[in-house]
CSV table of C-alpha atoms in Angstrom, one decimal:
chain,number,residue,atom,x,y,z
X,22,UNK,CA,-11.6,27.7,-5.2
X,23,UNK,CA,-8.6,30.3,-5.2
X,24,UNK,CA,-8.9,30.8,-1.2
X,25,UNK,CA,-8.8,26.9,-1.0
X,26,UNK,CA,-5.5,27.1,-3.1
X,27,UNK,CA,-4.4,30.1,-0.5
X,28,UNK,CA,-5.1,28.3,2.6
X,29,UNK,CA,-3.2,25.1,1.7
X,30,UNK,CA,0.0,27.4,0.4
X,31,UNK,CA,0.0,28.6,4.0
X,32,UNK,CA,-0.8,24.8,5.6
X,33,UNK,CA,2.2,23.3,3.9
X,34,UNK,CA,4.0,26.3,4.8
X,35,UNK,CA,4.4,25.8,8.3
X,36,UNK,CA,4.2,22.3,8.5
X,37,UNK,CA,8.1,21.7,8.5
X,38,UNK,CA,8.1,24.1,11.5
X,39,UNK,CA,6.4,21.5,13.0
X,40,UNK,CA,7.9,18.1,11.8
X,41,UNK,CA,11.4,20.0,12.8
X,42,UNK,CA,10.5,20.2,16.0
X,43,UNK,CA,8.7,16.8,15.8
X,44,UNK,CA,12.3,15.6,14.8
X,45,UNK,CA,13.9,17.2,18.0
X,46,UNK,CA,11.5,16.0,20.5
X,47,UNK,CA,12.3,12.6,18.9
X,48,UNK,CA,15.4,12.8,20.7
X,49,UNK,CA,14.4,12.0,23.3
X,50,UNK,CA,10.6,11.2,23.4
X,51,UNK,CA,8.9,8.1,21.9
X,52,UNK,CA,6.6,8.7,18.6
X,53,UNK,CA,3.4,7.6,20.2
X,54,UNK,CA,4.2,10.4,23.0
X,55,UNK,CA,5.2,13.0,20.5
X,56,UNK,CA,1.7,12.7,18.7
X,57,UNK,CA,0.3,12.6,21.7
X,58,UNK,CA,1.4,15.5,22.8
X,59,UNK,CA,1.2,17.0,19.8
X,60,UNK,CA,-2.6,16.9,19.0
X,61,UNK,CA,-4.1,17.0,23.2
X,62,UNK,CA,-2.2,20.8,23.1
X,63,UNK,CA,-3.6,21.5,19.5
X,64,UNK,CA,-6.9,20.4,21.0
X,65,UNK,CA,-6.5,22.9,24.0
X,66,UNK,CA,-5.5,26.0,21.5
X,67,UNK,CA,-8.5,25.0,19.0
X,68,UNK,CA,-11.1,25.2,22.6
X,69,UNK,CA,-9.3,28.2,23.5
X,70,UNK,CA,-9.8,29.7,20.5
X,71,UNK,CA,-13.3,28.4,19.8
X,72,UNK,CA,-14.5,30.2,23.0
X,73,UNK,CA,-12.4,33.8,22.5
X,74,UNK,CA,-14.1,34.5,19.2
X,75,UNK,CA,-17.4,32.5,20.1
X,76,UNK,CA,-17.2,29.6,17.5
X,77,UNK,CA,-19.6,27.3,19.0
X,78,UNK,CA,-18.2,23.6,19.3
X,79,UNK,CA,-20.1,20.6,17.9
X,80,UNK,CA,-20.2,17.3,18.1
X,81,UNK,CA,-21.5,15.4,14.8
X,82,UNK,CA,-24.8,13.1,16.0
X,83,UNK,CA,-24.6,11.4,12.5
X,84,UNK,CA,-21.3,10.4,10.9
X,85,UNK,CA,-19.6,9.6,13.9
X,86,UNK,CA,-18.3,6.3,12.4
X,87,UNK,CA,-16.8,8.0,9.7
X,88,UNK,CA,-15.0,11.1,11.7
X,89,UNK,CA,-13.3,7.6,13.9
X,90,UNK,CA,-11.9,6.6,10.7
X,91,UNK,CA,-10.9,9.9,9.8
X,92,UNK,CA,-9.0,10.6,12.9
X,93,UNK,CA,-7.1,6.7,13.3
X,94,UNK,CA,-5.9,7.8,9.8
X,95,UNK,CA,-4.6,11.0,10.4
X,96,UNK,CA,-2.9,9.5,13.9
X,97,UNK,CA,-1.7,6.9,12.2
X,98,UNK,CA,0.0,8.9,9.5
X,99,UNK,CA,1.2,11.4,12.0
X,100,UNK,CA,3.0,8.5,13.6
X,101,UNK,CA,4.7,6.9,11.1
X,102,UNK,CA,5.7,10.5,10.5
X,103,UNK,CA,7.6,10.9,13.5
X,104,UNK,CA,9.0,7.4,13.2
X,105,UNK,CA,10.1,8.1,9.7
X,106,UNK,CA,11.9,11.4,11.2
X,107,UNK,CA,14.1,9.6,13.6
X,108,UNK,CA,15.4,7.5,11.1
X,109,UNK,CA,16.1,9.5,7.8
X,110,UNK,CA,16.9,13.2,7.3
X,111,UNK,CA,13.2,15.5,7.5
X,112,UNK,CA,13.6,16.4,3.7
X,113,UNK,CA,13.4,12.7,2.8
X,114,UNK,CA,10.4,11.5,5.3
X,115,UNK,CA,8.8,14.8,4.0
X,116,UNK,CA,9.3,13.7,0.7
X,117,UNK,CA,7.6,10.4,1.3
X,118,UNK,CA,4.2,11.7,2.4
X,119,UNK,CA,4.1,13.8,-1.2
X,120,UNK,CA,2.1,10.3,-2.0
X,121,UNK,CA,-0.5,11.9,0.0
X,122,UNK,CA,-2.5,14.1,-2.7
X,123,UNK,CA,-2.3,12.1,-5.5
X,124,UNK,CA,-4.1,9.1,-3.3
X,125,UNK,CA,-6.6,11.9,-2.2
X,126,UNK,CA,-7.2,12.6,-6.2
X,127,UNK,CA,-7.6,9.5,-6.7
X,128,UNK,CA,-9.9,8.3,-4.4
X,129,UNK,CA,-11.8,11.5,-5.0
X,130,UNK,CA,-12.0,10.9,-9.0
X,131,UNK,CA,-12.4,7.2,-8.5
X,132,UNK,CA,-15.0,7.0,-5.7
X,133,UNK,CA,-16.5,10.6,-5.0
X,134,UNK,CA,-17.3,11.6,-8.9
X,135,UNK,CA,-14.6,14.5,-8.5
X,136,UNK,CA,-14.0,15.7,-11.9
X,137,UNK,CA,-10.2,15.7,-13.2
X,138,UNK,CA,-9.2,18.3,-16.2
X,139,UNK,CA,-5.4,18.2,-18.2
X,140,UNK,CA,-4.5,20.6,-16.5
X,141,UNK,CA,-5.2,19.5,-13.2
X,142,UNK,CA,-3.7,16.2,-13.8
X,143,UNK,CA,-0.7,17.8,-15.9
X,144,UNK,CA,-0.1,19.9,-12.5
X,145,UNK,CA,0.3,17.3,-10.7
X,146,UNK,CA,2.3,15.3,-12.5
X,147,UNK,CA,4.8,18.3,-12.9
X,148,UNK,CA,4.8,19.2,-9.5
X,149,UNK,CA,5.3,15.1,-8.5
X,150,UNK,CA,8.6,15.0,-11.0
X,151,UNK,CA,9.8,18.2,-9.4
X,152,UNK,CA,9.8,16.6,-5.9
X,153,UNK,CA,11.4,13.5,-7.5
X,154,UNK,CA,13.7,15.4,-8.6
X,155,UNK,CA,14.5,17.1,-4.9
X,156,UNK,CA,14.3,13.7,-3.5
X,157,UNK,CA,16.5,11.8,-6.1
X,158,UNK,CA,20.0,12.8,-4.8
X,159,UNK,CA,20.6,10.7,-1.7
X,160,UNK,CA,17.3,9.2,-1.6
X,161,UNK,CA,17.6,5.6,-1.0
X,162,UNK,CA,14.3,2.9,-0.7
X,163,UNK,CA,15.0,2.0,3.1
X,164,UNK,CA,12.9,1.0,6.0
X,165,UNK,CA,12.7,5.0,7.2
X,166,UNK,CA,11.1,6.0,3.5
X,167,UNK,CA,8.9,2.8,3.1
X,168,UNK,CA,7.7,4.1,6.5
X,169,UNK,CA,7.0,7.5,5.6
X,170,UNK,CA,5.4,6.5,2.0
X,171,UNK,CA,2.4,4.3,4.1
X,172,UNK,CA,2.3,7.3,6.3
X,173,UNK,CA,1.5,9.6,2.9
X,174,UNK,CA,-1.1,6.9,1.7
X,175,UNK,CA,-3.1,6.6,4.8
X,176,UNK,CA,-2.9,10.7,5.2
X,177,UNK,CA,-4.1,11.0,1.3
X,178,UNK,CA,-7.1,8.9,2.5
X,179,UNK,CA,-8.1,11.3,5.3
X,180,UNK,CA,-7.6,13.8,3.2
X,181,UNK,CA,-10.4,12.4,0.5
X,182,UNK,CA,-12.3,11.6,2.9
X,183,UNK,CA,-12.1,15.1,5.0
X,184,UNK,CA,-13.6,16.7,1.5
X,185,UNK,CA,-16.8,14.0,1.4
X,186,UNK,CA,-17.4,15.2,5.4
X,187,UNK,CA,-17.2,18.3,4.5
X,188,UNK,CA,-20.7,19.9,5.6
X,189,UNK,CA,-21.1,17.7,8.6
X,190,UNK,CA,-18.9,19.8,11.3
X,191,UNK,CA,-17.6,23.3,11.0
X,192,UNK,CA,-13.8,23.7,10.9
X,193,UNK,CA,-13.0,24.5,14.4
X,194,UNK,CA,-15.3,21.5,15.5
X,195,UNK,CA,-13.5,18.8,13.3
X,196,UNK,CA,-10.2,20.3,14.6
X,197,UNK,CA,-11.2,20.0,18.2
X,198,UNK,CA,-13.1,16.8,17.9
X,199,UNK,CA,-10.5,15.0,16.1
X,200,UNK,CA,-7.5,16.5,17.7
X,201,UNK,CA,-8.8,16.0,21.4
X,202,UNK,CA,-10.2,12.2,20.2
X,203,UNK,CA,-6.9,11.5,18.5
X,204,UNK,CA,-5.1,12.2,21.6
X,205,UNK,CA,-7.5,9.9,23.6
X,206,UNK,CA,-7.1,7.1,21.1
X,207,UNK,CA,-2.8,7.1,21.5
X,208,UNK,CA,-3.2,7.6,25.3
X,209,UNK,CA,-2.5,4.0,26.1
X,210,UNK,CA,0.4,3.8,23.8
X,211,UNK,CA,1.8,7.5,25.0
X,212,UNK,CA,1.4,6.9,29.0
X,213,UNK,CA,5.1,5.3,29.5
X,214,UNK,CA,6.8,8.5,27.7
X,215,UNK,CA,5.2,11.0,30.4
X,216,UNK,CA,7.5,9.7,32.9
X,217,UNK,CA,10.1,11.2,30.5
X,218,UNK,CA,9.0,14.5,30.2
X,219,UNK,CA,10.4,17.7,31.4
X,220,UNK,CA,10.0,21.2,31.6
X,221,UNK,CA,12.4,22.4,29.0
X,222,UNK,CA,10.3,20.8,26.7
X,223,UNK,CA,6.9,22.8,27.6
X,224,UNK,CA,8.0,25.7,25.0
X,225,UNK,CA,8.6,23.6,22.4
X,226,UNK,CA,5.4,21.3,22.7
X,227,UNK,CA,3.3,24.2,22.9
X,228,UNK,CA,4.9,25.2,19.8
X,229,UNK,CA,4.2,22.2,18.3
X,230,UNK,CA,1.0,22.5,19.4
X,231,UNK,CA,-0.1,25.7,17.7
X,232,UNK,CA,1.3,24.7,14.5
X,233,UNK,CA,-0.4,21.4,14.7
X,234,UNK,CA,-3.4,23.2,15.0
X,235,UNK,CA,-3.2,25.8,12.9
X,236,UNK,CA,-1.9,23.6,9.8
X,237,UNK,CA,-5.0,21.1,10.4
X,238,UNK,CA,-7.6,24.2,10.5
X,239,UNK,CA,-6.2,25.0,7.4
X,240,UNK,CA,-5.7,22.1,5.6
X,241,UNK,CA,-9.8,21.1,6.7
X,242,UNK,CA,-10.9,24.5,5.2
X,243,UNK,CA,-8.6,24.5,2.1
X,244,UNK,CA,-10.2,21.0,1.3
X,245,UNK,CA,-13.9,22.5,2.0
X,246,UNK,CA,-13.2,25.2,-0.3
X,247,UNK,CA,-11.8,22.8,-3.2
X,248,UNK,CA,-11.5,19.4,-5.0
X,249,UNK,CA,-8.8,17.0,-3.8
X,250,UNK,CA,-7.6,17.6,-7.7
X,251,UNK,CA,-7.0,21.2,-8.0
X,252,UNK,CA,-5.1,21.4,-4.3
X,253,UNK,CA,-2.8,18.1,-4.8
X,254,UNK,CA,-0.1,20.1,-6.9
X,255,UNK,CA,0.3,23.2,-4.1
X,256,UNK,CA,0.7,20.5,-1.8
X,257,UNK,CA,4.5,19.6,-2.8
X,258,UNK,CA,5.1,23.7,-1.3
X,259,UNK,CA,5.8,21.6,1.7
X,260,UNK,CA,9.0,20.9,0.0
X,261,UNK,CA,9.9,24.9,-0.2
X,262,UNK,CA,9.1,25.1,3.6
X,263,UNK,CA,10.7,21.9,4.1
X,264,UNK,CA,14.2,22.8,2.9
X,265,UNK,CA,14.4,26.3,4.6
X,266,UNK,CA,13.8,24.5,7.8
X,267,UNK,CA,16.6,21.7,7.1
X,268,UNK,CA,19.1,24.6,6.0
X,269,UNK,CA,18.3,26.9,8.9
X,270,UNK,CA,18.1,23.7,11.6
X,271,UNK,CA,19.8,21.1,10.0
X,272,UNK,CA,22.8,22.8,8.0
X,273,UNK,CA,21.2,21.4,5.3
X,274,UNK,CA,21.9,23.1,1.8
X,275,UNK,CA,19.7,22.3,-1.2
X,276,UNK,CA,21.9,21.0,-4.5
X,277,UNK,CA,21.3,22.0,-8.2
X,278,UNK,CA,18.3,19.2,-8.3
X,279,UNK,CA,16.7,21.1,-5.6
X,280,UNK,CA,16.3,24.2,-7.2
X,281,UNK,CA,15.4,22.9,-10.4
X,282,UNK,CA,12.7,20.6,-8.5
X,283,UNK,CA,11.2,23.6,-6.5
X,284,UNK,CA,11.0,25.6,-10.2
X,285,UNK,CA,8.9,22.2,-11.4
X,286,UNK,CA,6.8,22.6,-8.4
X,287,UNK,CA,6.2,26.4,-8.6
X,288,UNK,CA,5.3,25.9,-12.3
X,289,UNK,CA,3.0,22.5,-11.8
X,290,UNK,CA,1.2,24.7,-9.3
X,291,UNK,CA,0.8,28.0,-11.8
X,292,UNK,CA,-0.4,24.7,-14.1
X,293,UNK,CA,-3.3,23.2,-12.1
X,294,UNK,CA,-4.7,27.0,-12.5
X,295,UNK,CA,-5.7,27.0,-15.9
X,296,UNK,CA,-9.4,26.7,-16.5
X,297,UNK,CA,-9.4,23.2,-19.1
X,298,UNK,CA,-12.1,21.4,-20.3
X,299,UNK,CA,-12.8,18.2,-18.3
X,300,UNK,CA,-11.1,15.0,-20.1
X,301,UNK,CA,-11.5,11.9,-17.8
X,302,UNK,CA,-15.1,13.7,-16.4
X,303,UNK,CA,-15.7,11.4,-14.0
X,304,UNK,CA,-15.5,7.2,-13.5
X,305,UNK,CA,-19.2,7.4,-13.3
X,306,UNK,CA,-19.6,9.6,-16.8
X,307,UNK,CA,-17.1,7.5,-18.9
X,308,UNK,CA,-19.2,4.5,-18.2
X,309,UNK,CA,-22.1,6.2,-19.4
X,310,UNK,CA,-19.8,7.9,-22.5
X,311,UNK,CA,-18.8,4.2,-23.1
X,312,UNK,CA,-22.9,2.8,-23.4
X,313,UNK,CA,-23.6,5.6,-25.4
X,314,UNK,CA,-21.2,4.4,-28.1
X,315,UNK,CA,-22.1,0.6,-28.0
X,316,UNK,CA,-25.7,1.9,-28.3
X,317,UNK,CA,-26.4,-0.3,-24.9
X,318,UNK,CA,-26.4,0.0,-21.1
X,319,UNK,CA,-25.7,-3.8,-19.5
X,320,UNK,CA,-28.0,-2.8,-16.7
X,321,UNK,CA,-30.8,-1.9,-18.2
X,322,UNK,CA,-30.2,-4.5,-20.9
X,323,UNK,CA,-30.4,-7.1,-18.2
X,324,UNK,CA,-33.5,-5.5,-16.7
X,325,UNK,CA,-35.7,-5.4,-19.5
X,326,UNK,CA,-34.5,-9.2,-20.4
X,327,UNK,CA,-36.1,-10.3,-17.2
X,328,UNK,CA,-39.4,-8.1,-17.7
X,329,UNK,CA,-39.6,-10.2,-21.1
């Protein structure tokens, strides 16, 4: 569980690297390119580094309907990402996609039987006021947050359902598959921004690249290692990463609410830690909780009406 919480603190980490220079490729480059781009070179590292250290490289022969669902959700989100980033500062279209684990919680609690504790759910809802808090200074509903909000909803479902997958490909494999597939499935959209490529971009895409790649490795082990529920609060570290990034590349300097909002974070995290007995259970448990106390289960009530 705590090298689940260790592995996303380091995802989130360096993903602003990698929306930052998502954000200056945009410049130039259409978004559909940009993913592109972005996932065929992460899929090139991950086969690199799947045959230097002998990681043998699978391909799923069940569940190969659900890992195409997986990966149009994550391409999608990535997308919208990059649209988002062209239109409103990165802090803000970061920001939006902090909708992201508390739709993977709960879908998790709701469909997977995931068990939620007070001080998971207190976490989160800490952590989720201290982003609001980062975010509420400037932060206007327009067309570039709407954008980046369904980007966080449709990456908090790949994110649920990444956990539920979780023993069907090892984690180099669903990196490679998905990355390599993703970049297949945007081909058609991405061919006309080729034409617009050059080679002082090379550097930077392969930068991309790598922290493309190494932020979805670690984001597929950290939820194979633990529920959607006790990882949602560390996700919001993006935020730390996020504004380091804006004030080194942007010139952009955090206000009084920011510093207060990253303290809520840090603390929501240092929250979700505490071991709490489980309150909500599970959707499946409070039904049963709930025929317990009316003395009846509709079900079988129903069942051994028709057997009279």
């Amino acid at each position: 569980m705590q090298s689940g919480v260790f592995l996303i603190l380091l995802s989130v980490s360096l993903t602003p690297l990698g929306d930052g220079l998502s954000k200056y490729l945009g410049q130039t480059q259409s978004p559909f390119f940009i993913v592109f781009l972005r996932y065929f070179v992460a899929g090139v590292i991950a086969v690199i580094a799947a045959r230097a250290t002998g990681t043998p490289l699978e391909f799923p022969r069940r569940g190969r309907g659900g890992l195409l669902v997986r990966t149009a959700l994550v391409m999608a989100a990535m997308t919208l990402l990059i649209v988002a980033l062209t239109l409103i500062p990165l802090a803000h279209a970061v920001g939006g996609f902090l909708i992201a684990p508390i739709v993977a919680m709960l879908i998790s609690v709701s469909f997977y039987g995931e068990k939620l504790t007070l001080a998971r759910l207190f976490g989160a809802v800490i952590s989720l006021l201290g982003a609001v808090l980062i975010l509420l200074p400037g932060a206007e509903l327009e067309v570039g947050m709407l954008i980046a909000l369904t980007g966080g909803m449709l990456l908090g479902a790949f994110l649920a359902l990444t956990r539920q997958a979780k023993n069907q490909l090892n984690a180099m494999s669903t990196l490679t598959v998905q990355c390599l597939m993703g970049s297949v499935m945007l081909l058609p959209l991405a061919a006309s921004g080729m034409a617009h490529f050059h080679a002082s971009l090379i550097w930077p895409a392969l930068g991309l690249g790598g922290v493309t790649a190494a932020t979805h490795l670690l984001t597929v082990l950290a939820y194979q290692r633990a529920d959607s529920a006790r990882l949602a609060p560390f996700f919001y570290f993006n935020l730390v990463a996020a504004i380091v990034v804006g004030l080194v590349w942007f010139n952009e300097i955090p206000s009084r609410a920011a510093i207060l909002g990253l303290s809520a974070i840090i603390f929501g995290g240092l929250v979700s830690l505490i071991r709490s007995p489980n309150f909500a259970i599970t959707i499946k448990d409070k039904r049963q909780t709930l025929y317990a106390a009316v003395g009846r289960n509709p079900l079988r009530s129903e069942q051994s009406e028709m057997k009279n």
